[in-house]
């Protein structure tokens, strides 16, 4: 039975809670995965703790009803670091809002958990882009897992594909559409919506960052390019090293002109080797309609990996969203369960 501490309860953690509420029995039967949410800690929506486990459906109902936990029995202020270090926490699920400047407060939460020998699952890009190697070393030193499948392409397994399925291949070049919000905006603008209407819709469906400038100015895609450079090409690349242009200057006329020339404007992130260096670039590119990336519409994402053994491999799928990113957290939880499980055996093979 895994004791889970949720720090942050926005869109993504709510997506995970929805899945856990709906699939508790199935996860137990198919994977032998049992869990207790022993604490949920937020900065503005209240906190709850219960060593016997909090019902995820109850947490969602409280959010729906009151926008937080203040009306729930036992609601109180809880110091996130105390909850993380508690003996009733085995796994920290960190989903506080991404801060690309300092990576906080997620960075402190994750550091504290790893030092306290707690496994960590996160979809928070800030701590990764600021301190990936430090956190990876901390996890190794403590003998615990540090997993973050959701930081790129939400639950679409863009990282696990390379880490596990493509193990042994060298990744020579990466090109992708890795920001759902900007792809959604460009798609809606092509259909006739204004930039402002399309952005408002992206915020309403919960795919935009808390501060959507991070999306439209290309920071979010730059962070993802940076993470891919480190993970796939062993490069030490800082966010500031990524050449970056967003979509704020892309007009409806530019979109239509590109289309009349058989191209579609996409915000493309690219990671590549140039001589001895790895470089990363984010920019709006007029992609020929004959290329796979030109057909990726709405909040969908896609990445083409150019590999030595297999040539090009393209993965296409959702890149953002509540349930979609909740799935990424779930797949990380199940990976931890597989690797560190405590004698709970699945009743049948998961495959
Ligand atoms: N704002 C991000 C996007 C969320 O639109 O892709 C997922 O990282």
mmCIF file of C-alpha atoms in Angstrom, residues 4-20 27 33 91-96 110 120-125 146-157 160 321-338:
data_model
loop_
_atom_site.group_PDB
_atom_site.id
_atom_site.type_symbol
_atom_site.label_atom_id
_atom_site.label_comp_id
_atom_site.label_asym_id
_atom_site.label_seq_id
_atom_site.Cartn_x
_atom_site.Cartn_y
_atom_site.Cartn_z
ATOM 1 C CA UNK A 4 0.858 9.376 -1.295
ATOM 2 C CA UNK A 5 1.318 13.028 -0.384
ATOM 3 C CA UNK A 6 -0.163 15.431 -2.950
ATOM 4 C CA UNK A 7 1.421 18.871 -2.923
ATOM 5 C CA UNK A 8 -0.603 21.080 -5.263
ATOM 6 C CA UNK A 9 -4.178 20.265 -6.280
ATOM 7 C CA UNK A 10 -4.777 22.138 -9.528
ATOM 8 C CA UNK A 11 -5.826 20.731 -12.901
ATOM 9 C CA UNK A 12 -3.164 18.028 -13.049
ATOM 10 C CA UNK A 13 -3.539 16.609 -9.525
ATOM 11 C CA UNK A 14 -7.307 16.698 -10.008
ATOM 12 C CA UNK A 15 -6.835 14.652 -13.173
ATOM 13 C CA UNK A 16 -4.875 12.061 -11.183
ATOM 14 C CA UNK A 17 -7.482 12.093 -8.392
ATOM 15 C CA UNK A 18 -10.222 11.471 -10.980
ATOM 16 C CA UNK A 19 -8.368 8.446 -12.356
ATOM 17 C CA UNK A 20 -7.585 7.087 -8.873
ATOM 18 C CA UNK A 27 -5.416 -0.804 -10.464
ATOM 19 C CA UNK A 33 -1.265 -1.289 -6.892
ATOM 20 C CA UNK A 91 5.656 9.100 -2.575
ATOM 21 C CA UNK A 92 5.429 12.844 -3.171
ATOM 22 C CA UNK A 93 3.263 13.870 -6.137
ATOM 23 C CA UNK A 94 4.413 17.450 -6.811
ATOM 24 C CA UNK A 95 2.159 19.557 -9.039
ATOM 25 C CA UNK A 96 2.512 23.137 -7.807
ATOM 26 C CA UNK A 110 11.288 17.769 -4.422
ATOM 27 C CA UNK A 120 8.957 11.707 -6.299
ATOM 28 C CA UNK A 121 6.553 11.959 -9.220
ATOM 29 C CA UNK A 122 6.053 15.344 -10.842
ATOM 30 C CA UNK A 123 4.803 17.158 -13.922
ATOM 31 C CA UNK A 124 6.422 20.414 -12.769
ATOM 32 C CA UNK A 125 8.935 21.643 -15.354
ATOM 33 C CA UNK A 146 12.462 10.579 -9.418
ATOM 34 C CA UNK A 147 10.019 10.412 -12.338
ATOM 35 C CA UNK A 148 8.544 13.125 -14.558
ATOM 36 C CA UNK A 149 6.915 11.585 -17.644
ATOM 37 C CA UNK A 150 4.302 14.361 -17.694
ATOM 38 C CA UNK A 151 6.710 17.231 -18.341
ATOM 39 C CA UNK A 152 6.688 16.562 -22.100
ATOM 40 C CA UNK A 153 3.551 15.513 -24.053
ATOM 41 C CA UNK A 154 1.576 14.864 -20.826
ATOM 42 C CA UNK A 155 0.607 11.159 -20.659
ATOM 43 C CA UNK A 156 1.785 10.428 -24.211
ATOM 44 C CA UNK A 157 4.930 8.436 -23.395
ATOM 45 C CA UNK A 160 9.524 6.487 -21.714
ATOM 46 C CA UNK A 321 -4.892 18.430 -20.186
ATOM 47 C CA UNK A 322 -6.176 17.248 -16.809
ATOM 48 C CA UNK A 323 -6.735 13.559 -17.380
ATOM 49 C CA UNK A 324 -3.927 13.404 -19.949
ATOM 50 C CA UNK A 325 -1.340 14.683 -17.459
ATOM 51 C CA UNK A 326 -2.986 12.724 -14.643
ATOM 52 C CA UNK A 327 -2.235 9.630 -16.745
ATOM 53 C CA UNK A 328 1.456 10.620 -16.844
ATOM 54 C CA UNK A 329 1.535 10.764 -13.034
ATOM 55 C CA UNK A 330 -0.265 7.427 -12.832
ATOM 56 C CA UNK A 331 2.188 5.746 -15.206
ATOM 57 C CA UNK A 332 5.058 7.029 -13.035
ATOM 58 C CA UNK A 333 3.342 5.722 -9.886
ATOM 59 C CA UNK A 334 2.911 2.315 -11.517
ATOM 60 C CA UNK A 335 6.559 2.344 -12.646
ATOM 61 C CA UNK A 336 7.609 2.949 -9.041
ATOM 62 C CA UNK A 337 5.306 0.172 -7.935
ATOM 63 C CA UNK A 338 6.897 -2.194 -10.490
#
